[in-house]
GROMACS .gro file of C-alpha atoms in nm:
model
  361
    1MET     CA    1   1.361  11.657   0.055
    2SER     CA    2   1.052  11.566   0.247
    3ALA     CA    3   0.836  11.568  -0.067
    4THR     CA    4   1.087  11.348  -0.249
    5THR     CA    5   1.090  11.098   0.036
    6THR     CA    6   0.711  11.084   0.046
    7THR     CA    7   0.688  11.016  -0.328
    8THR     CA    8   0.938  10.734  -0.305
    9ASP     CA    9   0.758  10.582  -0.007
   10GLU     CA   10   0.430  10.578  -0.200
   11ARG     CA   11   0.581  10.373  -0.483
   12VAL     CA   12   0.757  10.107  -0.280
   13THR     CA   13   0.828  10.043   0.085
   14THR     CA   14   1.147   9.913   0.233
   15THR     CA   15   0.975   9.580   0.304
   16GLY     CA   16   0.880   9.529  -0.060
   17ALA     CA   17   0.505   9.584  -0.004
   18PRO     CA   18   0.297   9.685  -0.311
   19ASP     CA   19   0.246  10.054  -0.378
   20ARG     CA   20  -0.092  10.228  -0.360
   21ALA     CA   21  -0.167  10.183  -0.729
   22THR     CA   22  -0.118   9.808  -0.705
   23ILE     CA   23  -0.335   9.791  -0.394
   24GLU     CA   24  -0.612   9.982  -0.572
   25VAL     CA   25  -0.594   9.747  -0.871
   26LEU     CA   26  -0.618   9.444  -0.643
   27ARG     CA   27  -0.908   9.598  -0.452
   28ALA     CA   28  -1.090   9.682  -0.774
   29GLY     CA   29  -1.042   9.324  -0.892
   30ARG     CA   30  -1.190   9.185  -0.571
   31VAL     CA   31  -1.487   9.419  -0.596
   32ALA     CA   32  -1.548   9.320  -0.958
   33ARG     CA   33  -1.533   8.950  -0.875
   34ARG     CA   34  -1.770   8.998  -0.582
   35ARG     CA   35  -2.018   9.187  -0.798
   36ARG     CA   36  -2.001   8.919  -1.065
   37TYR     CA   37  -2.058   8.648  -0.806
   38VAL     CA   38  -2.359   8.826  -0.654
   39MET     CA   39  -2.507   8.896  -0.997
   40VAL     CA   40  -2.471   8.532  -1.101
   41VAL     CA   41  -2.633   8.408  -0.778
   42VAL     CA   42  -2.922   8.654  -0.812
   43LEU     CA   43  -2.985   8.558  -1.175
   44LEU     CA   44  -2.974   8.188  -1.086
   45VAL     CA   45  -3.223   8.240  -0.801
   46VAL     CA   46  -3.456   8.425  -1.039
   47GLY     CA   47  -3.417   8.145  -1.295
   48VAL     CA   48  -3.495   7.873  -1.040
   49VAL     CA   49  -3.803   8.057  -0.909
   50ALA     CA   50  -3.931   8.125  -1.261
   51MET     CA   51  -3.877   7.766  -1.374
   52TYR     CA   52  -4.034   7.630  -1.055
   53ALA     CA   53  -4.345   7.842  -1.113
   54THR     CA   54  -4.357   7.729  -1.475
   55SER     CA   55  -4.328   7.362  -1.377
   56VAL     CA   56  -4.611   7.397  -1.125
   57MET     CA   57  -4.850   7.599  -1.343
   58ALA     CA   58  -4.784   7.481  -1.699
   59GLY     CA   59  -4.836   7.143  -1.861
   60ARG     CA   60  -5.111   6.971  -2.055
   61THR     CA   61  -5.344   7.196  -1.855
   62PHE     CA   62  -5.250   7.544  -1.733
   63TYR     CA   63  -5.343   7.653  -1.381
   64GLY     CA   64  -5.301   8.018  -1.290
   65PRO     CA   65  -5.133   8.162  -0.981
   66SER     CA   66  -5.469   8.192  -0.801
   67ASP     CA   67  -5.535   7.820  -0.846
   68VAL     CA   68  -5.187   7.729  -0.723
   69TRP     CA   69  -5.222   7.962  -0.425
   70GLY     CA   70  -5.554   7.802  -0.340
   71VAL     CA   71  -5.396   7.456  -0.346
   72LEU     CA   72  -5.114   7.577  -0.122
   73ARG     CA   73  -5.373   7.711   0.126
   74GLY     CA   74  -5.544   7.373   0.137
   75GLU     CA   75  -5.851   7.470  -0.063
   76GLN     CA   76  -6.026   7.227  -0.295
   77VAL     CA   77  -5.968   7.359  -0.646
   78PRO     CA   78  -6.127   7.140  -0.917
   79GLY     CA   79  -5.853   6.972  -1.119
   80ALA     CA   80  -5.572   7.170  -0.959
   81THR     CA   81  -5.591   6.998  -0.621
   82PHE     CA   82  -5.479   6.668  -0.770
   83THR     CA   83  -5.272   6.787  -1.066
   84VAL     CA   84  -5.086   7.063  -0.883
   85GLY     CA   85  -5.094   6.942  -0.524
   86THR     CA   86  -5.031   6.572  -0.579
   87LEU     CA   87  -4.832   6.563  -0.903
   88ARG     CA   88  -4.659   6.888  -0.994
   89LEU     CA   89  -4.562   7.043  -0.660
   90PRO     CA   90  -4.382   6.736  -0.519
   91ARG     CA   91  -4.218   6.670  -0.855
   92ALA     CA   92  -4.090   7.026  -0.901
   93THR     CA   93  -3.976   7.048  -0.539
   94LEU     CA   94  -3.783   6.721  -0.566
   95ALA     CA   95  -3.624   6.850  -0.888
   96ILE     CA   96  -3.485   7.148  -0.696
   97VAL     CA   97  -3.371   6.953  -0.391
   98ALA     CA   98  -3.225   6.657  -0.582
   99GLY     CA   99  -3.055   6.885  -0.836
  100ALA     CA  100  -2.893   7.089  -0.559
  101SER     CA  101  -2.785   6.770  -0.379
  102PHE     CA  102  -2.625   6.618  -0.689
  103ALA     CA  103  -2.452   6.948  -0.766
  104LEU     CA  104  -2.309   6.990  -0.416
  105GLY     CA  105  -2.188   6.630  -0.410
  106GLY     CA  106  -2.024   6.667  -0.750
  107VAL     CA  107  -1.854   7.001  -0.689
  108THR     CA  108  -1.722   6.872  -0.357
  109PHE     CA  109  -1.539   6.583  -0.524
  110GLN     CA  110  -1.419   6.803  -0.810
  111THR     CA  111  -1.285   7.064  -0.568
  112LEU     CA  112  -1.130   6.811  -0.332
  113LEU     CA  113  -0.951   6.621  -0.609
  114ARG     CA  114  -0.892   6.926  -0.833
  115ASN     CA  115  -1.030   6.747  -1.138
  116PRO     CA  116  -1.365   6.800  -1.316
  117LEU     CA  117  -1.385   6.427  -1.395
  118ALA     CA  118  -1.400   6.343  -1.024
  119SER     CA  119  -1.778   6.327  -1.025
  120PRO     CA  120  -1.985   6.066  -0.838
  121ASP     CA  121  -2.157   5.950  -1.155
  122ILE     CA  122  -1.820   5.906  -1.328
  123ILE     CA  123  -1.632   5.730  -1.048
  124GLY     CA  124  -1.892   5.467  -0.963
  125ILE     CA  125  -2.084   5.592  -0.660
  126SER     CA  126  -2.411   5.631  -0.851
  127SER     CA  127  -2.347   5.295  -1.020
  128GLY     CA  128  -2.320   5.133  -0.678
  129ALA     CA  129  -2.656   5.270  -0.572
  130SER     CA  130  -2.817   5.162  -0.900
  131ALA     CA  131  -2.674   4.809  -0.888
  132ALA     CA  132  -2.788   4.763  -0.530
  133ALA     CA  133  -3.136   4.890  -0.612
  134ALA     CA  134  -3.163   4.656  -0.910
  135PHE     CA  135  -3.046   4.366  -0.693
  136GLY     CA  136  -3.299   4.454  -0.425
  137ILE     CA  137  -3.588   4.478  -0.671
  138ILE     CA  138  -3.508   4.181  -0.895
  139VAL     CA  139  -3.347   3.930  -0.657
  140LEU     CA  140  -3.474   4.021  -0.312
  141GLY     CA  141  -3.817   4.150  -0.412
  142LEU     CA  142  -3.783   4.471  -0.212
  143ASP     CA  143  -3.971   4.792  -0.276
  144GLY     CA  144  -4.016   5.142  -0.141
  145SER     CA  145  -3.802   5.257   0.150
  146ARG     CA  146  -3.616   4.926   0.174
  147VAL     CA  147  -3.477   4.970  -0.177
  148SER     CA  148  -3.379   5.328  -0.090
  149ALA     CA  149  -3.201   5.215   0.225
  150LEU     CA  150  -3.014   4.946   0.033
  151ALA     CA  151  -2.911   5.198  -0.235
  152ILE     CA  152  -2.782   5.448   0.022
  153THR     CA  153  -2.585   5.176   0.202
  154ALA     CA  154  -2.433   5.054  -0.125
  155ALA     CA  155  -2.330   5.405  -0.231
  156LEU     CA  156  -2.150   5.458   0.100
  157ALA     CA  157  -1.982   5.116   0.076
  158VAL     CA  158  -1.866   5.173  -0.283
  159SER     CA  159  -1.725   5.514  -0.199
  160ALA     CA  160  -1.533   5.366   0.094
  161LEU     CA  161  -1.397   5.088  -0.130
  162ILE     CA  162  -1.283   5.337  -0.396
  163TYR     CA  163  -1.117   5.554  -0.132
  164LEU     CA  164  -0.934   5.259   0.026
  165LEU     CA  165  -0.814   5.122  -0.308
  166SER     CA  166  -0.689   5.469  -0.404
  167TRP     CA  167  -0.493   5.523  -0.082
  168ARG     CA  168  -0.116   5.510  -0.115
  169GLY     CA  169   0.006   5.739   0.160
  170GLY     CA  170  -0.263   5.978   0.039
  171VAL     CA  171  -0.530   5.993  -0.229
  172LEU     CA  172  -0.421   6.098  -0.577
  173GLY     CA  173  -0.708   6.233  -0.786
  174THR     CA  174  -0.610   6.057  -1.109
  175ARG     CA  175  -0.573   5.719  -0.935
  176LEU     CA  176  -0.910   5.755  -0.762
  177ILE     CA  177  -1.082   5.845  -1.089
  178LEU     CA  178  -0.935   5.548  -1.277
  179ILE     CA  179  -1.022   5.305  -0.998
  180GLY     CA  180  -1.371   5.453  -0.978
  181ILE     CA  181  -1.425   5.415  -1.351
  182GLY     CA  182  -1.315   5.050  -1.330
  183ILE     CA  183  -1.550   4.978  -1.039
  184ALA     CA  184  -1.833   5.156  -1.221
  185ALA     CA  185  -1.780   4.930  -1.523
  186VAL     CA  186  -1.803   4.619  -1.302
  187LEU     CA  187  -2.117   4.745  -1.130
  188ASP     CA  188  -2.280   4.835  -1.461
  189ALA     CA  189  -2.208   4.482  -1.583
  190VAL     CA  190  -2.375   4.342  -1.271
  191THR     CA  191  -2.678   4.564  -1.332
  192ASN     CA  192  -2.706   4.452  -1.694
  193HIS     CA  193  -2.691   4.087  -1.588
  194LEU     CA  194  -2.969   4.144  -1.334
  195LEU     CA  195  -3.186   4.314  -1.596
  196ASP     CA  196  -3.125   4.029  -1.838
  197ARG     CA  197  -3.273   3.777  -1.593
  198ALA     CA  198  -3.557   4.000  -1.473
  199GLY     CA  199  -3.922   3.992  -1.570
  200GLN     CA  200  -4.094   4.278  -1.750
  201GLY     CA  201  -4.252   4.422  -1.437
  202GLU     CA  202  -3.924   4.411  -1.247
  203VAL     CA  203  -3.743   4.585  -1.533
  204GLN     CA  204  -3.993   4.870  -1.527
  205ASP     CA  205  -3.946   4.912  -1.152
  206ALA     CA  206  -3.568   4.906  -1.189
  207MET     CA  207  -3.551   5.155  -1.476
  208ARG     CA  208  -3.602   5.450  -1.241
  209TRP     CA  209  -3.278   5.353  -1.073
  210LEU     CA  210  -3.092   5.328  -1.400
  211VAL     CA  211  -3.175   5.651  -1.582
  212GLY     CA  212  -3.315   5.879  -1.313
  213SER     CA  213  -3.679   5.987  -1.310
  214LEU     CA  214  -3.912   6.216  -1.115
  215ASN     CA  215  -4.222   6.014  -1.207
  216ASN     CA  216  -4.437   5.903  -0.915
  217THR     CA  217  -4.263   6.137  -0.673
  218GLN     CA  218  -4.392   6.098  -0.318
  219ARG     CA  219  -4.393   6.362  -0.045
  220SER     CA  220  -4.178   6.132   0.167
  221ASP     CA  221  -3.910   6.146  -0.104
  222VAL     CA  222  -3.917   6.526  -0.092
  223THR     CA  223  -3.898   6.531   0.288
  224THR     CA  224  -3.607   6.288   0.312
  225THR     CA  225  -3.406   6.460   0.039
  226THR     CA  226  -3.472   6.805   0.186
  227VAL     CA  227  -3.354   6.698   0.532
  228GLY     CA  228  -3.041   6.547   0.379
  229LEU     CA  229  -2.971   6.866   0.183
  230VAL     CA  230  -3.015   7.090   0.487
  231VAL     CA  231  -2.795   6.880   0.718
  232LEU     CA  232  -2.525   6.753   0.483
  233GLY     CA  233  -2.529   7.047   0.245
  234GLY     CA  234  -2.515   7.288   0.537
  235THR     CA  235  -2.210   7.106   0.670
  236LEU     CA  236  -2.039   7.139   0.331
  237LEU     CA  237  -2.110   7.512   0.322
  238VAL     CA  238  -1.954   7.552   0.667
  239LEU     CA  239  -1.641   7.366   0.549
  240ALA     CA  240  -1.629   7.532   0.205
  241ARG     CA  241  -1.350   7.773   0.304
  242ASN     CA  242  -1.132   7.490   0.437
  243LEU     CA  243  -1.195   7.286   0.124
  244THR     CA  244  -1.093   7.579  -0.095
  245THR     CA  245  -0.777   7.624   0.110
  246MET     CA  246  -0.691   7.256   0.062
  247GLN     CA  247  -0.659   7.320  -0.312
  248LEU     CA  248  -0.325   7.484  -0.229
  249GLY     CA  249  -0.197   7.144  -0.115
  250ASP     CA  250  -0.209   6.956   0.215
  251ASP     CA  251   0.109   7.112   0.356
  252ALA     CA  252  -0.002   7.466   0.279
  253ALA     CA  253  -0.351   7.401   0.418
  254GLN     CA  254  -0.208   7.258   0.741
  255GLY     CA  255   0.017   7.562   0.769
  256LEU     CA  256  -0.294   7.780   0.748
  257GLY     CA  257  -0.463   7.590   1.030
  258VAL     CA  258  -0.682   7.345   0.837
  259ARG     CA  259  -0.717   6.996   0.981
  260VAL     CA  260  -0.676   6.830   0.646
  261GLU     CA  261  -0.759   6.465   0.712
  262ARG     CA  262  -1.060   6.541   0.931
  263THR     CA  263  -1.194   6.794   0.680
  264ARG     CA  264  -1.142   6.551   0.391
  265ALA     CA  265  -1.322   6.270   0.575
  266VAL     CA  266  -1.619   6.487   0.671
  267VAL     CA  267  -1.669   6.639   0.326
  268VAL     CA  268  -1.643   6.299   0.154
  269VAL     CA  269  -1.906   6.151   0.386
  270CYS     CA  270  -2.135   6.451   0.334
  271ALA     CA  271  -2.093   6.448  -0.044
  272VAL     CA  272  -2.157   6.074  -0.070
  273GLY     CA  273  -2.455   6.108   0.162
  274LEU     CA  274  -2.608   6.379  -0.056
  275ILE     CA  275  -2.560   6.174  -0.371
  276ALA     CA  276  -2.696   5.858  -0.210
  277ILE     CA  277  -3.007   6.023  -0.065
  278ALA     CA  278  -3.086   6.207  -0.389
  279THR     CA  279  -3.034   5.885  -0.585
  280SER     CA  280  -3.268   5.697  -0.351
  281ALA     CA  281  -3.542   5.951  -0.428
  282ALA     CA  282  -3.493   6.024  -0.798
  283GLY     CA  283  -3.249   5.766  -0.927
  284PRO     CA  284  -2.901   5.852  -1.060
  285ILE     CA  285  -2.995   6.153  -1.275
  286ALA     CA  286  -2.711   6.136  -1.523
  287PHE     CA  287  -2.434   6.395  -1.537
  288VAL     CA  288  -2.592   6.656  -1.306
  289ALA     CA  289  -2.315   6.614  -1.050
  290PHE     CA  290  -2.062   6.623  -1.332
  291LEU     CA  291  -2.195   6.927  -1.520
  292CYS     CA  292  -2.267   7.177  -1.244
  293GLY     CA  293  -1.911   7.238  -1.122
  294PRO     CA  294  -1.752   7.329  -1.458
  295ILE     CA  295  -2.056   7.536  -1.562
  296THR     CA  296  -2.052   7.727  -1.236
  297ALA     CA  297  -1.677   7.788  -1.254
  298ARG     CA  298  -1.723   7.953  -1.591
  299LEU     CA  299  -2.012   8.166  -1.464
  300VAL     CA  300  -1.859   8.304  -1.145
  301GLY     CA  301  -1.494   8.315  -1.252
  302PRO     CA  302  -1.186   8.239  -1.042
  303GLY     CA  303  -1.137   8.302  -0.672
  304ARG     CA  304  -1.493   8.240  -0.551
  305SER     CA  305  -1.658   7.946  -0.377
  306LEU     CA  306  -1.868   7.736  -0.614
  307PHE     CA  307  -2.099   7.572  -0.362
  308VAL     CA  308  -2.401   7.805  -0.353
  309PRO     CA  309  -2.414   7.888  -0.725
  310ALA     CA  310  -2.347   7.522  -0.815
  311ALA     CA  311  -2.647   7.415  -0.606
  312LEU     CA  312  -2.861   7.669  -0.792
  313VAL     CA  313  -2.726   7.550  -1.129
  314GLY     CA  314  -2.813   7.192  -1.033
  315ALA     CA  315  -3.166   7.285  -0.931
  316LEU     CA  316  -3.222   7.486  -1.250
  317LEU     CA  317  -3.072   7.213  -1.470
  318VAL     CA  318  -3.298   6.940  -1.333
  319LEU     CA  319  -3.607   7.163  -1.347
  320VAL     CA  320  -3.545   7.255  -1.711
  321ALA     CA  321  -3.451   6.900  -1.814
  322ASP     CA  322  -3.758   6.749  -1.647
  323PHE     CA  323  -3.994   7.005  -1.802
  324ALA     CA  324  -3.836   6.954  -2.144
  325GLY     CA  325  -3.858   6.577  -2.108
  326GLN     CA  326  -4.230   6.600  -2.035
  327TYR     CA  327  -4.347   6.856  -2.289
  328ALA     CA  328  -4.080   6.948  -2.546
  329PHE     CA  329  -4.095   6.628  -2.751
  330GLY     CA  330  -4.360   6.406  -2.897
  331ALA     CA  331  -4.303   6.144  -2.627
  332ARG     CA  332  -4.223   6.184  -2.258
  333PHE     CA  333  -3.868   6.113  -2.148
  334PRO     CA  334  -3.730   6.068  -1.795
  335VAL     CA  335  -3.518   6.357  -1.673
  336GLY     CA  336  -3.206   6.138  -1.676
  337VAL     CA  337  -3.235   6.087  -2.052
  338ILE     CA  338  -3.228   6.464  -2.111
  339THR     CA  339  -2.938   6.533  -1.874
  340GLY     CA  340  -2.749   6.240  -2.022
  341ALA     CA  341  -2.788   6.385  -2.370
  342LEU     CA  342  -2.643   6.713  -2.239
  343GLY     CA  343  -2.365   6.563  -2.029
  344ALA     CA  344  -2.209   6.320  -2.275
  345PRO     CA  345  -2.100   6.589  -2.527
  346PHE     CA  346  -1.968   6.804  -2.243
  347LEU     CA  347  -1.756   6.513  -2.118
  348VAL     CA  348  -1.607   6.472  -2.467
  349TYR     CA  349  -1.541   6.847  -2.480
  350LEU     CA  350  -1.349   6.839  -2.152
  351ILE     CA  351  -1.133   6.549  -2.266
  352VAL     CA  352  -1.057   6.710  -2.604
  353ARG     CA  353  -0.983   7.040  -2.436
  354GLY     CA  354  -0.743   6.871  -2.194
  355ASN     CA  355  -0.561   6.700  -2.480
  356ARG     CA  356  -0.525   7.024  -2.676
  357THR     CA  357  -0.389   7.221  -2.382
  358GLY     CA  358  -0.165   6.938  -2.272
  359GLY     CA  359  -0.262   6.997  -1.911
  360ASN     CA  360  -0.535   6.927  -1.663
  361LEU     CA  361  -0.895   6.909  -1.767
   0.00000   0.00000   0.00000
């Protein structure tokens, strides 16, 4: 009798809890997902390090690891001191930092609104920064840090406008995306009008803000973007668990102890800040914020936070695109041209896929 009772208890309890076999299956699934996540992160780190080393050493002239190490130590290495120290190192470092910033900003909006189209370069935030920069250069005659400050301010203002126009007792993702696309169209029209009335020199200065480029990267750009990534990106990583919980819905998240409105406000400000600062340094590198979230979701699978691997995907994407734009073709192309060529087909794929499934993108 005792043995029979024990066997029955192992299969199902009186409270309806899962039996041991089910628990083992669930545990094995968690372990497999964790291993997959760790493996993806490790491979992405290796890819970023390898591509960073390639970007620093390779080019029209190759400099070996000893030359690069000498430059890093402050030694005067003929040729390498300027080429590596002044040109390649800041450029490759900004590619990593800006790529990670765009990726974190994009995946934050996509997670918050539960829609892969909710990307800053789709909903008008990047367009706001670009239009403001073009206005500052062409109309006001600004340059340098003043253009960057104007672009950051405009990105924050546009994001606030989109959020306010989308508010109807709450923010619905579809409404925000449609309003953002409309505002982006208006801002792009303003930018085109400014370019039409600009001189040749002004157009060349403004083009960095329109397509995204790592040309003429300054150490101050790297420093500013790195500080923004550490502060704002670090805040997003701290709030990543709450943001994931909010995907269950506001009521469920509040029931689990998440302060929904405060969390939403903080993550939106951090995401917009990351996008604005990265845009001020490298221009609106097209589709990086849009691509990284869906790519990362397919790499790590369901049930895991996308923030860290998405940042690595962004860094790797910008590094590869910039290197390809410089050396893979007969002419040199800005990094934004390469990422735009990758992102546009992916956008079409998402829309077609959503239509075929009859559900969300």
